[in-house]
Coordinates of C-alpha atoms in Angstrom, one line a residue:
X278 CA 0.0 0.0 0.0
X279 CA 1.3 3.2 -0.9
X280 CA 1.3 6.8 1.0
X281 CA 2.3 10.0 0.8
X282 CA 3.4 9.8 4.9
X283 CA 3.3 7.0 6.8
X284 CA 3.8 7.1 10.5
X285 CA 4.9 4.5 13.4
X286 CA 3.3 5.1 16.2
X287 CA 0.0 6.6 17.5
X288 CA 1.1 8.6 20.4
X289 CA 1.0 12.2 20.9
X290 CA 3.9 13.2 18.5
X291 CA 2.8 10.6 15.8
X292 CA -1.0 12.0 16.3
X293 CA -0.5 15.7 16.1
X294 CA 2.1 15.2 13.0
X295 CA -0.6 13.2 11.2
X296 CA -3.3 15.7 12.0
X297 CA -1.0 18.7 10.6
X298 CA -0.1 16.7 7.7
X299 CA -3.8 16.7 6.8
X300 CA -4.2 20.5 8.2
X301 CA -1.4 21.6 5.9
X302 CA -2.5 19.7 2.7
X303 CA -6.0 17.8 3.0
X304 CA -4.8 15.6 -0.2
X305 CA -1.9 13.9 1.1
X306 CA -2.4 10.3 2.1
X307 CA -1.0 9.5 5.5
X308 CA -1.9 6.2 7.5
X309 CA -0.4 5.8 11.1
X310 CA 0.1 2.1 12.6
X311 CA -0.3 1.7 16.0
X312 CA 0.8 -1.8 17.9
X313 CA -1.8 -1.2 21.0
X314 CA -5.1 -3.3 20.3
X315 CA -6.3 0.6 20.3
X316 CA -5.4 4.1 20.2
X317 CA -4.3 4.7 23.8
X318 CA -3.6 0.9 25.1
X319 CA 0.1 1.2 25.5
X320 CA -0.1 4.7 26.8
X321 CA 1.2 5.5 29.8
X322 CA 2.2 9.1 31.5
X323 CA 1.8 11.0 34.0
X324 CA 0.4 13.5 33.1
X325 CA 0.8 16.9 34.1
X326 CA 0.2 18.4 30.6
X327 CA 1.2 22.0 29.3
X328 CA -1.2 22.8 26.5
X329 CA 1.1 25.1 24.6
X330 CA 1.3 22.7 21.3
X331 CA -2.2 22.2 21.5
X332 CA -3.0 25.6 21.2
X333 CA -1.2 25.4 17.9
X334 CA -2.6 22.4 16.6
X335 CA -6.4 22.7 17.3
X336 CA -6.8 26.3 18.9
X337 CA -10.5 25.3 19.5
X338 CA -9.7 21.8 21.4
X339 CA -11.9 23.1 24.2
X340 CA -14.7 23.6 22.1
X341 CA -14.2 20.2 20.2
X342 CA -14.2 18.5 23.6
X343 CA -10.4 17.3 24.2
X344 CA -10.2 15.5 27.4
X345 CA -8.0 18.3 29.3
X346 CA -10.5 19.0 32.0
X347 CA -8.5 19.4 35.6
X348 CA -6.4 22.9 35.7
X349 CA -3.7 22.6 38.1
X350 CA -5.0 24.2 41.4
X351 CA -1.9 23.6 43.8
X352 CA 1.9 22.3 43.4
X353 CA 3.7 20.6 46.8
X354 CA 6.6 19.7 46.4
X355 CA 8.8 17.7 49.2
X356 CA 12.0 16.3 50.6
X357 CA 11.1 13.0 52.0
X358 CA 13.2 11.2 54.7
X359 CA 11.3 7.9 55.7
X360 CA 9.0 9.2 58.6
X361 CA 8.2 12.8 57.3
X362 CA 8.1 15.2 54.1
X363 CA 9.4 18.5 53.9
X364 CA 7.3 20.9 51.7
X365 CA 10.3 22.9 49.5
X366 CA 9.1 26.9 49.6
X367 CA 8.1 27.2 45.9
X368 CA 10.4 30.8 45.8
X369 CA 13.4 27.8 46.1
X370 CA 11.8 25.5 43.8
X371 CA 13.4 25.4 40.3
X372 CA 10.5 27.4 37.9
X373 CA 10.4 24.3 35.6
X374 CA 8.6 22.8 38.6
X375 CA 5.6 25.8 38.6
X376 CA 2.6 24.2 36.9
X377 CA 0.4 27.2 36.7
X378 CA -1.7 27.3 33.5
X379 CA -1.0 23.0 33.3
X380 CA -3.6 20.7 33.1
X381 CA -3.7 16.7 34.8
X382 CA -5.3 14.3 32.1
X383 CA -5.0 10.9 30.9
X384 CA -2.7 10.6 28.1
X385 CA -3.9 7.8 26.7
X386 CA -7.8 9.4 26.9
X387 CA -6.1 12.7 24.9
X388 CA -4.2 10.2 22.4
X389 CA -7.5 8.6 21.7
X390 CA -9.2 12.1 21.0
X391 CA -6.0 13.2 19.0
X392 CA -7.2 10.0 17.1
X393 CA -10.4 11.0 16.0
X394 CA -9.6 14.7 14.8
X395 CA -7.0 12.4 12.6
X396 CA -9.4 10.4 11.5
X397 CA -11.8 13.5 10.7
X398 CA -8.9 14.7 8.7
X399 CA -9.2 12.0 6.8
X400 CA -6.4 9.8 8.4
X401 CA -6.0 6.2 8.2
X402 CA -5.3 5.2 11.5
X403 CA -4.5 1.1 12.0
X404 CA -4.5 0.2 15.8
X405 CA -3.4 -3.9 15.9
X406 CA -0.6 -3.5 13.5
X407 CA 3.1 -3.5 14.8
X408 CA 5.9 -1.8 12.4
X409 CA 7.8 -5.1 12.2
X410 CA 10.5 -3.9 10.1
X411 CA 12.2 -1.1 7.8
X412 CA 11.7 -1.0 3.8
X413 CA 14.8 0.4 2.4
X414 CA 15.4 1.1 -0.6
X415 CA 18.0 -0.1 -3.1
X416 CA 20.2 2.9 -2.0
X417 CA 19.8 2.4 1.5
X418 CA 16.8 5.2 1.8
X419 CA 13.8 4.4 3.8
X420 CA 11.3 3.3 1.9
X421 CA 8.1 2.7 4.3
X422 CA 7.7 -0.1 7.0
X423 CA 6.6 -4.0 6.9
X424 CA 3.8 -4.6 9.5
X425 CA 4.3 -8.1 11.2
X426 CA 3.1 -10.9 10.7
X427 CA -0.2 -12.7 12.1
X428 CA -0.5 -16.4 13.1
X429 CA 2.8 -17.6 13.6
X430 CA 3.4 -20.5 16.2
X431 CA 6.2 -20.0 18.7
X432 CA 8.0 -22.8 16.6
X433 CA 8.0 -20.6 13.7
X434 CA 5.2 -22.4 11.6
X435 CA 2.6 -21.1 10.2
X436 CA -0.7 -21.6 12.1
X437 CA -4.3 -21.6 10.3
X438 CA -5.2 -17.7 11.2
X439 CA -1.7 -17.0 9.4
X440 CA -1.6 -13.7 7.6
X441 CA 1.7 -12.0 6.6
X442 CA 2.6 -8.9 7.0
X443 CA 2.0 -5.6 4.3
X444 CA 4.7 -3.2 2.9
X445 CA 3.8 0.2 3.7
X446 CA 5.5 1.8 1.1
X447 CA 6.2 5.8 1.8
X448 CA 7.1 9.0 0.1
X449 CA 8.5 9.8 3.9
X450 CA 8.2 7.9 7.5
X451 CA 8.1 9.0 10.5
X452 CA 9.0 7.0 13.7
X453 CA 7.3 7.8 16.5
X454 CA 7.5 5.2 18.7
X455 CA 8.0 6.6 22.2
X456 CA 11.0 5.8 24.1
X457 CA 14.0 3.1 22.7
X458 CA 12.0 2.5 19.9
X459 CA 12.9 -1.1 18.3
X460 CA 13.0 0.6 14.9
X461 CA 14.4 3.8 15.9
X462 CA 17.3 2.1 17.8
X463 CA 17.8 0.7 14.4
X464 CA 17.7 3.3 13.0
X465 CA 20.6 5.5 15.0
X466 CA 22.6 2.5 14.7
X467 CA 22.5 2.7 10.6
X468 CA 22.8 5.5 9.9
X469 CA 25.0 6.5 13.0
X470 CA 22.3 9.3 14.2
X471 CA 23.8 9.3 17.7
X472 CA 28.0 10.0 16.6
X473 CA 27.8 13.7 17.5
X474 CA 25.7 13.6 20.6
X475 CA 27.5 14.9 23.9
X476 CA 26.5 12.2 25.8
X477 CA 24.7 8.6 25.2
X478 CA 20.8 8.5 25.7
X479 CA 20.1 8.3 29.9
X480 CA 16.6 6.5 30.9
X481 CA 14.2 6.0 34.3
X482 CA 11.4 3.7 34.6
X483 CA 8.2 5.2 35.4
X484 CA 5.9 3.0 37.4
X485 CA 2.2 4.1 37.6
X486 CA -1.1 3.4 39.0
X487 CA -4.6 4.7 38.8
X488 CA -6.4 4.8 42.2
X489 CA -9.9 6.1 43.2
X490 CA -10.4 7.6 46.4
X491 CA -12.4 8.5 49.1
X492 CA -14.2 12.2 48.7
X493 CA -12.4 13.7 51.6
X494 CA -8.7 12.8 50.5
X495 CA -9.3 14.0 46.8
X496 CA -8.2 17.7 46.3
X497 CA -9.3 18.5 42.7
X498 CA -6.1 19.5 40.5
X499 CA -3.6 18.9 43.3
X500 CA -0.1 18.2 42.0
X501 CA 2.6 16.6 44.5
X502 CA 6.1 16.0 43.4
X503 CA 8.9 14.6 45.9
X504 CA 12.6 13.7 45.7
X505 CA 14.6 11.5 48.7
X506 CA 12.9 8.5 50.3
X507 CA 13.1 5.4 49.6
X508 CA 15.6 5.7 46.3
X509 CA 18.0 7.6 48.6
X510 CA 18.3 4.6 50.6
X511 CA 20.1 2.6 48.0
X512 CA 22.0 5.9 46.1
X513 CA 19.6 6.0 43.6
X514 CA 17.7 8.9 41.9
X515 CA 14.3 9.6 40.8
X516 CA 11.2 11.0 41.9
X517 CA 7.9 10.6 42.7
X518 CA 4.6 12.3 41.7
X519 CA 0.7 12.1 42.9
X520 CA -2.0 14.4 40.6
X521 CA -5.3 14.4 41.3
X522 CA -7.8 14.5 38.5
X523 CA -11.2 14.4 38.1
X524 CA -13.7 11.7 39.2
X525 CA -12.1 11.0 42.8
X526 CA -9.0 9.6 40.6
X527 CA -5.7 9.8 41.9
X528 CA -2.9 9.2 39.3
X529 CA 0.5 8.3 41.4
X530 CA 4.1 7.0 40.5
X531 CA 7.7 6.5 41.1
X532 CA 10.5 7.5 38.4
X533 CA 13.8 5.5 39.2
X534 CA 16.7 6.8 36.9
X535 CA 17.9 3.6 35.4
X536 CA 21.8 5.3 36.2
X537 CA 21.2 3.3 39.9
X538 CA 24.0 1.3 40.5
X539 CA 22.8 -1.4 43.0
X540 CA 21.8 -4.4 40.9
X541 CA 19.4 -5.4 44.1
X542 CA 17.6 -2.2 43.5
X543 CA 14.0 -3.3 42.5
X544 CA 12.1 -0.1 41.2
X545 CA 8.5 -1.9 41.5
X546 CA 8.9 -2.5 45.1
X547 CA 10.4 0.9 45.6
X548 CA 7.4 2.1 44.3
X549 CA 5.4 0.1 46.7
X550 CA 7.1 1.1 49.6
X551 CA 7.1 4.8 48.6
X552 CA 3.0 4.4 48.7
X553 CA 3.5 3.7 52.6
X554 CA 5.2 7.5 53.2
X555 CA 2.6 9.0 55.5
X556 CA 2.5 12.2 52.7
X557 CA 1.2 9.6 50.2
X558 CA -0.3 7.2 52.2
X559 CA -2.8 10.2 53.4
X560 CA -4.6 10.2 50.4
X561 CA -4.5 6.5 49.3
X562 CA -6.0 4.9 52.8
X563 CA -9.7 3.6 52.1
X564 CA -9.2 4.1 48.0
X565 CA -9.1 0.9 45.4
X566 CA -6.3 0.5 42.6
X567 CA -7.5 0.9 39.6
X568 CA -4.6 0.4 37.3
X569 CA -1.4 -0.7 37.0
X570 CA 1.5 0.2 34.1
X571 CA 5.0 0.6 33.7
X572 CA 7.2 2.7 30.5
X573 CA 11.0 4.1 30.4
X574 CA 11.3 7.2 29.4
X575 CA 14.1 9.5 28.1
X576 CA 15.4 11.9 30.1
X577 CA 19.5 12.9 28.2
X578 CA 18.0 16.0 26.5
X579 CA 19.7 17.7 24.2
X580 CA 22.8 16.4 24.7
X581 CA 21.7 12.9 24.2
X582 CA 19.3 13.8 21.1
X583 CA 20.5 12.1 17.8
X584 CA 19.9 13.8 14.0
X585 CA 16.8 13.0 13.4
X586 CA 17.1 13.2 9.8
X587 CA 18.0 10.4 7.3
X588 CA 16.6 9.6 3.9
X589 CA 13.4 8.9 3.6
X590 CA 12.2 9.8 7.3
X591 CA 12.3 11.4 10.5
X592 CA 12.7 10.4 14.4
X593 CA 9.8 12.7 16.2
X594 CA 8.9 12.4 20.0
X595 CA 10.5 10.7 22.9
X596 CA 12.3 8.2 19.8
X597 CA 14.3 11.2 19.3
X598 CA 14.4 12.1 23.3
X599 CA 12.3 15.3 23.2
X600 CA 11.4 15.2 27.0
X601 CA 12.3 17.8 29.0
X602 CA 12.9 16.0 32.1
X603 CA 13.4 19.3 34.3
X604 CA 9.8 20.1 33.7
X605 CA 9.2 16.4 34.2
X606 CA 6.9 17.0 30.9
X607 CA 7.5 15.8 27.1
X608 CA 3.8 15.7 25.9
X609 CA 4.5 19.2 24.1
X610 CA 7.9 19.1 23.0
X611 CA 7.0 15.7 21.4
X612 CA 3.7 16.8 19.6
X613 CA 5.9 20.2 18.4
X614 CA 8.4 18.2 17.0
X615 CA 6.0 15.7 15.3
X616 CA 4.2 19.1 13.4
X617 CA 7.3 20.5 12.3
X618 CA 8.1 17.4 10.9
X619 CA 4.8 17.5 8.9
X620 CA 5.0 21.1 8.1
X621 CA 8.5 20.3 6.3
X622 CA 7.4 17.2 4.5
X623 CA 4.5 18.4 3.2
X624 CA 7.0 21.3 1.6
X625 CA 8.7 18.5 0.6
X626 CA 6.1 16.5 -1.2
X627 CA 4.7 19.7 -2.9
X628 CA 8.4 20.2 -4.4
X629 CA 8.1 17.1 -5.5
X630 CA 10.1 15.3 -3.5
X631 CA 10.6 12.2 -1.8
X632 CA 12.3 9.5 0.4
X633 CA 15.3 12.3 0.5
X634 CA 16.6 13.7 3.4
X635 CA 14.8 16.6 4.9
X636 CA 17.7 18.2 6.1
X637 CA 16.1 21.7 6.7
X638 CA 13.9 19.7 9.7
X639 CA 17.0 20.4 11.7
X640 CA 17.1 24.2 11.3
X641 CA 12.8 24.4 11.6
X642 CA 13.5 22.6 14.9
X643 CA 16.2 24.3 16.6
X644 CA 14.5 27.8 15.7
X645 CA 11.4 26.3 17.6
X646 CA 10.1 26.6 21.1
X647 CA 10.9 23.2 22.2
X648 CA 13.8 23.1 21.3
X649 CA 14.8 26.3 22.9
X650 CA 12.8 25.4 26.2
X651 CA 15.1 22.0 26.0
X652 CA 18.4 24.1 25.8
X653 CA 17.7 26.6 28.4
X654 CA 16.8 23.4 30.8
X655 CA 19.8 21.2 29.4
X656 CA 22.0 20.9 32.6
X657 CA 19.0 19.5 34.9
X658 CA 19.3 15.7 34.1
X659 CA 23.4 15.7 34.2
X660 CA 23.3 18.0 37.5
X661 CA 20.9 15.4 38.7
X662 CA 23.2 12.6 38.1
X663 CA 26.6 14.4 39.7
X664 CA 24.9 15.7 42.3
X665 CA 21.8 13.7 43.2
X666 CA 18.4 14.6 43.2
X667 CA 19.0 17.3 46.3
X668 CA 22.0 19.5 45.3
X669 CA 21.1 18.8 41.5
X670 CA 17.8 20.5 42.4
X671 CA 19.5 23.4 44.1
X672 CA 22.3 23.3 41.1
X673 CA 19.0 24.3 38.8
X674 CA 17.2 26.7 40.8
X675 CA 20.6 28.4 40.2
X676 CA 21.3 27.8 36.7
X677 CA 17.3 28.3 35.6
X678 CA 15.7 30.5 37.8
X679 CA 18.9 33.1 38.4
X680 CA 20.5 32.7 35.2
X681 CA 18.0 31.8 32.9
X682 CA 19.6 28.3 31.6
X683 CA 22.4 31.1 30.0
X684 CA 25.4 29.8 31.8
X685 CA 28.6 29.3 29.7
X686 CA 28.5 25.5 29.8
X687 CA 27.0 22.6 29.3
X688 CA 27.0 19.6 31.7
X689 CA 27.4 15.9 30.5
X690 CA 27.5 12.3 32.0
X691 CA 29.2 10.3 29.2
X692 CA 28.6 6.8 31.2
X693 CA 25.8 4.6 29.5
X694 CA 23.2 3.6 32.3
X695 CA 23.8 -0.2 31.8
X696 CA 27.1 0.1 32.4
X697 CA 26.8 1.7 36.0
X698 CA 26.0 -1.4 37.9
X699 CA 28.5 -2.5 40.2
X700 CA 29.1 -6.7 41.1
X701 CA 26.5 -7.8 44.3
X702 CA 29.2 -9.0 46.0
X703 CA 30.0 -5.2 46.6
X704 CA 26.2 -3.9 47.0
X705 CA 24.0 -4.0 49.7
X706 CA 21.8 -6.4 49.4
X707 CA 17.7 -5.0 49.9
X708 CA 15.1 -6.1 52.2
X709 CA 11.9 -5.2 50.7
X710 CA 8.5 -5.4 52.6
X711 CA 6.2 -8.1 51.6
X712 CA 3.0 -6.6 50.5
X713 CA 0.1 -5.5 52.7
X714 CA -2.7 -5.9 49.7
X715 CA -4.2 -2.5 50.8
X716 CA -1.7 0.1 49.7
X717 CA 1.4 -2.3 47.9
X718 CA 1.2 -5.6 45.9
X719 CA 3.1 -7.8 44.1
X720 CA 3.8 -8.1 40.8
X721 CA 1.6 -10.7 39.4
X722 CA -1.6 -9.2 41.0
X723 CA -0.3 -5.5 39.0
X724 CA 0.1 -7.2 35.5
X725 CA -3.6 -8.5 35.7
X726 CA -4.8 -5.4 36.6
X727 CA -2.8 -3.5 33.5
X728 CA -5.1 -5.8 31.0
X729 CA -2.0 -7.4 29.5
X730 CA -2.6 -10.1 27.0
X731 CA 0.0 -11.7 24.3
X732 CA -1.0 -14.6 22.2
X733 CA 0.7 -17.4 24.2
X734 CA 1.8 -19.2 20.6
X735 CA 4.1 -16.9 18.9
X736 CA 8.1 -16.4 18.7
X737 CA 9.4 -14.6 21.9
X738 CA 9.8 -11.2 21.3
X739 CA 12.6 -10.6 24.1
X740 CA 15.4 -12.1 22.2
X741 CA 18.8 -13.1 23.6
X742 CA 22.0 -12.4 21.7
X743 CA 23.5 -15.7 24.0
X744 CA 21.8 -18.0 25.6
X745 CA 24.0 -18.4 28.2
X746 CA 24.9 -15.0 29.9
X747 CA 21.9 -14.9 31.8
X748 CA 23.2 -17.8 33.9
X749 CA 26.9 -18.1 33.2
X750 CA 27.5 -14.1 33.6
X751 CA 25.1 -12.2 34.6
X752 CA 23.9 -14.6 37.8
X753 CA 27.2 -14.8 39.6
X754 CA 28.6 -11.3 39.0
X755 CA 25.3 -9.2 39.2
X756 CA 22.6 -11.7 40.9
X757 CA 20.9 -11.7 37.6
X758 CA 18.9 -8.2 38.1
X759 CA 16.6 -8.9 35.5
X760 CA 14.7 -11.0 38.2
X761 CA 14.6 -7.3 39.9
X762 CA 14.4 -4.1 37.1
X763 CA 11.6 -5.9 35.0
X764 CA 8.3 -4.3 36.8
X765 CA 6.5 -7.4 34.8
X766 CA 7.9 -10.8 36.6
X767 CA 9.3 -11.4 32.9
X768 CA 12.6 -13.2 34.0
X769 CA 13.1 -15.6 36.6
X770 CA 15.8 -17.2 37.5
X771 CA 14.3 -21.0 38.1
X772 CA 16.5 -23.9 39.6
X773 CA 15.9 -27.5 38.9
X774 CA 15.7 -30.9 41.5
X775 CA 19.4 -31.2 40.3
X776 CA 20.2 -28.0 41.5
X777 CA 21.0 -26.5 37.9
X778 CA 19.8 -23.1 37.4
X779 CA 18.3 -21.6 34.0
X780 CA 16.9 -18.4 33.1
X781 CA 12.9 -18.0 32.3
X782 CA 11.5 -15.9 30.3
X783 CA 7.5 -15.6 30.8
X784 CA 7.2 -12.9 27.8
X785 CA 3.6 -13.0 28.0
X786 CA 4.0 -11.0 31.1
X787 CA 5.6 -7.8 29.1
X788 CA 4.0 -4.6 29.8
X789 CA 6.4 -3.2 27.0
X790 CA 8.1 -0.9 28.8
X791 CA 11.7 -1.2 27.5
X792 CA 13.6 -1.6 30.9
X793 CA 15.2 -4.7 29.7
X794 CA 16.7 -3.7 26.4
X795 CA 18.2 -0.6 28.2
X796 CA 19.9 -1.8 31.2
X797 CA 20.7 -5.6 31.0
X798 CA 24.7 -4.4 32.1
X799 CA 25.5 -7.2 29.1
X800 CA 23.4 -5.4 26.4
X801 CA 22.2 -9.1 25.7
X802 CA 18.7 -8.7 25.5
X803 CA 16.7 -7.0 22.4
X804 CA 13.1 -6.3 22.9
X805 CA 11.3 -6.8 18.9
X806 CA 7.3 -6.1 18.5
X807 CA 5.5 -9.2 19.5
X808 CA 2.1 -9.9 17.4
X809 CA 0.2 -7.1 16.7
X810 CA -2.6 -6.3 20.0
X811 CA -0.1 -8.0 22.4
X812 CA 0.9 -6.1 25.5
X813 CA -1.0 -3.6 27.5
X814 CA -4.4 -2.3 27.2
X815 CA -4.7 0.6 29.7
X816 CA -8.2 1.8 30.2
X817 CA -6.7 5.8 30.3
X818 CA -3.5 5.8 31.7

């Protein structure tokens, strides 16, 4: 099938570039594939949203009912120890951290709206369909995408619901995937996108849930952000964050920078003993979990952003690492990038052009407002990482606030994530809580309620470059910590009567959220697109 635009990925940066491809000319032909069984169903965020992009995109979005609803009312922000929180003045909190004029919504609801103005437009939009693979061309341009195949036993064989996959061919592509993209990791490594960057890419796993709570501990539009307990406890960084939304809804979660350096770390259950601080706990007691997710996210920023131009296509959103992690926010930067994107292939087609490289992206970006705002912010994430999350903080109320993100330099931290974990034999090891049922639970009991489904009869899509480093490397120098960072009970480390030991993959556990491919420490596992519908299918996280 043939288009003028095809795009991978129906998230917000994918969305709002398809909707200004059709804004800009209504006669181009653009489809978007989405892997979620629907718009929305592997979306996961926050979200404290700042509407700016909108605005651009659909100035009316009130009027046409977008799901932004719940106007920020009131921003805490805290320095927890393990008994007590202590509220930061917001004079002394870095302004990137104000969230006047921001709104708390479900991502996934406002992807699913984004959706249907597409579709109004005149978009194809094809939820169920992963982007198996890249169609190149005989010059090594992009050519479109191959969607997966359907009905194919875990033995390889073709079973009787077997359908292959289609060649979505392209004038351009864009891959929008979100965060560590399988095809946009490809993609940097061919054409060697990343060789300039400061820095490489830096991650954290955000780990979510959806709660609803009792009238008198719901404070409409409430946002709460807080640094210090329990990551501190094992030298790690992160954050967590509580918003209030409409309904009685709480939406609350922990952010573990994936740079920790304790392989016994286990970012679910520091999540589930951060629910137990008396400042959270508060307004959890007497609620009911509604939801349950997990996603990395980028957080380098600039100096970890790769080109984002080759031939035939662009990297747009988080797959090029638009989030600006000192507002804790990349909904806007990521749908900005995705319409500049449009703006300049729809130049392009009109020229009649194709499957070149759009080169002038680059200077349409960097004269934008994103990326601007992720320039002035730039020494956040690094300051965060030499410092920690306390004197990082008070590094950025400096740089930011007092000199307007204008200082003379630029701050790096050229180690990759996966390589910062240290042997167990020289980490503590960590005692975690068993699970009380009321405010934490265990792993198992969070999958079922994140909806997750995969065909149980299909090739694993976690693949292994060896077999045995899992069991022969990984086990006695590092305790195997994929039994720990996967927030999905995807690997297990299962002994036999014999006593032999061998590594388990349950992949029909995987939430997608990417933790894996980025910091096995032996860079042996690659997550690939499992058959299309399979993974998540959050309600409106």
């Amino acid at each position: 099938m043939d288009y003028d635009v095809v795009i991978v990925g129906a998230g917000p940066a994918g969305l709002a570039a398809a909707c200004r491809l059709k804004q800009v000319n209504e006669n181009l032909s653009v489809v978007v594939v989405e892997k979620g069984s629907e718009v929305g169903a592997h979306i996961l965020s926050g979200a404290v949203f700042e509407p700016r992009a909108l605005d651009e995109l659909f100035p009316e979005w009130r009027e046409l009912g977008a799901p932004v609803n719940t106007e920020v009312r009131e921003d805490d922000i805290y320095v927890f120890t393990k008994e007590r929180g202590i509220k930061v003045p917001s004079l002394f909190a870095p302004k990137t951290m104000h969230n006047h004029g921001n709104y708390i919504i479900s991502l996934g609801n406002l992807c699913r709206w984004l959706a249907e103005q597409a579709e109004n437009l005149g978009v194809e939009v094809f939820p169920g369909f992963t982007a198996a693979d890249i169609l190149y061309g005989e010059h090594g341009e992009v050519r479109g995408i191959i969607t997966g195949d359907m009905g194919v036993a875990s033995d390889g064989t073709h079973k009787d619901a077997y359908m292959p996959g289609m060649e979505l061919r392209a004038k351009y592509t864009f891959f929008a995937e979100g965060c560590r993209g399988h095809l946009g990791k490809q993609l940097i490594e061919r054409f060697a996108l990343d060789k300039d960057t400061q820095q490489p890419q830096h991650y954290g796993i955000g780990i979510k849930e959806l709660w609803r709570v009792p009238p008198e501990n719901h404070h409409l539009g409430l946002v709460v952000h807080s640094a210090g307990w329990p990551l501190n406890e094992s030298d790690s960084s992160g954050g967590g964050f509580l918003y209030h939304l409409e309904d009685h809804q709480v939406a609350l979660g922990l952010i573990t920078d994936l740079s920790y350096s304790n392989p016994y770390v286990s970012p679910f259950d520091e999540f589930q003993r951060y629910k137990h601080h008396p400042v959270i706990k508060q307004y959890l007691d007497g609620g009911e979990r509604i939801s349950y997710g997990a996603r990395a996210l980028v957080k380098g920023g600039l100096q970890s952003q790769p080109k984002m131009t080759f031939s035939g296509g662009l990297l747009i959103g988080d797959n090029a690492g638009t989030l600006n992690f000192a507002k804790i926010k990349g909904i806007h930067c990521a749908m900005k990038s995705g319409m500049i994107a449009s703006e300049v292939a729809a130049a392009a087609i009109a020229a009649d052009r194709q499957q070149d490289e759009l080169s002038e992206y680059t200077q349409s970006y960097q004269e934008s407002w994103a990326y601007k705002e992720l320039y002035q912010q730039r020494n956040f994430g690094p300051a965060q990482h030499k410092w920690g999350n306390i004197l990082g903080s008070a590094y950025a109320f400096i740089d930011i606030n007092i000199f307007n993100g204008k200082l003379p330099w630029t701050l790096t931290d050229p180690t990759p994530d996966f390589s910062k974990m240290k042997p167990a034999r020289e980490s503590k090891k960590i005692d975690y809580p068993k699970p009380d049922n009321k405010l934490s639970f265990d792993k198992l009991s969070s999958v079922f309620i994140s909806n997750t489904y995969h065909e149980e009869d299909q090739p694993c899509h976690l693949l292994l470059k060896d077999q045995d480093v899992p069991v022969s490397h990984n086990l006695p120098l590092y305790d195997e910590p994929a039994q720990r960072y996967c927030p999905a009970g995807v690997y297990e480390i299962v002994e036999s009567a014999d006593g032999s030991k061998r590594f388990q993959i349950n992949a029909q556990n995987c939430v997608h959220c990417k933790t894996c491919d980025i910091k096995d420490p032996s860079q042996n596992i690659t997550w690939v697109t499992p058959e299309g519908s399979g993974g998540p299918n959050y309600p409106n996280m």
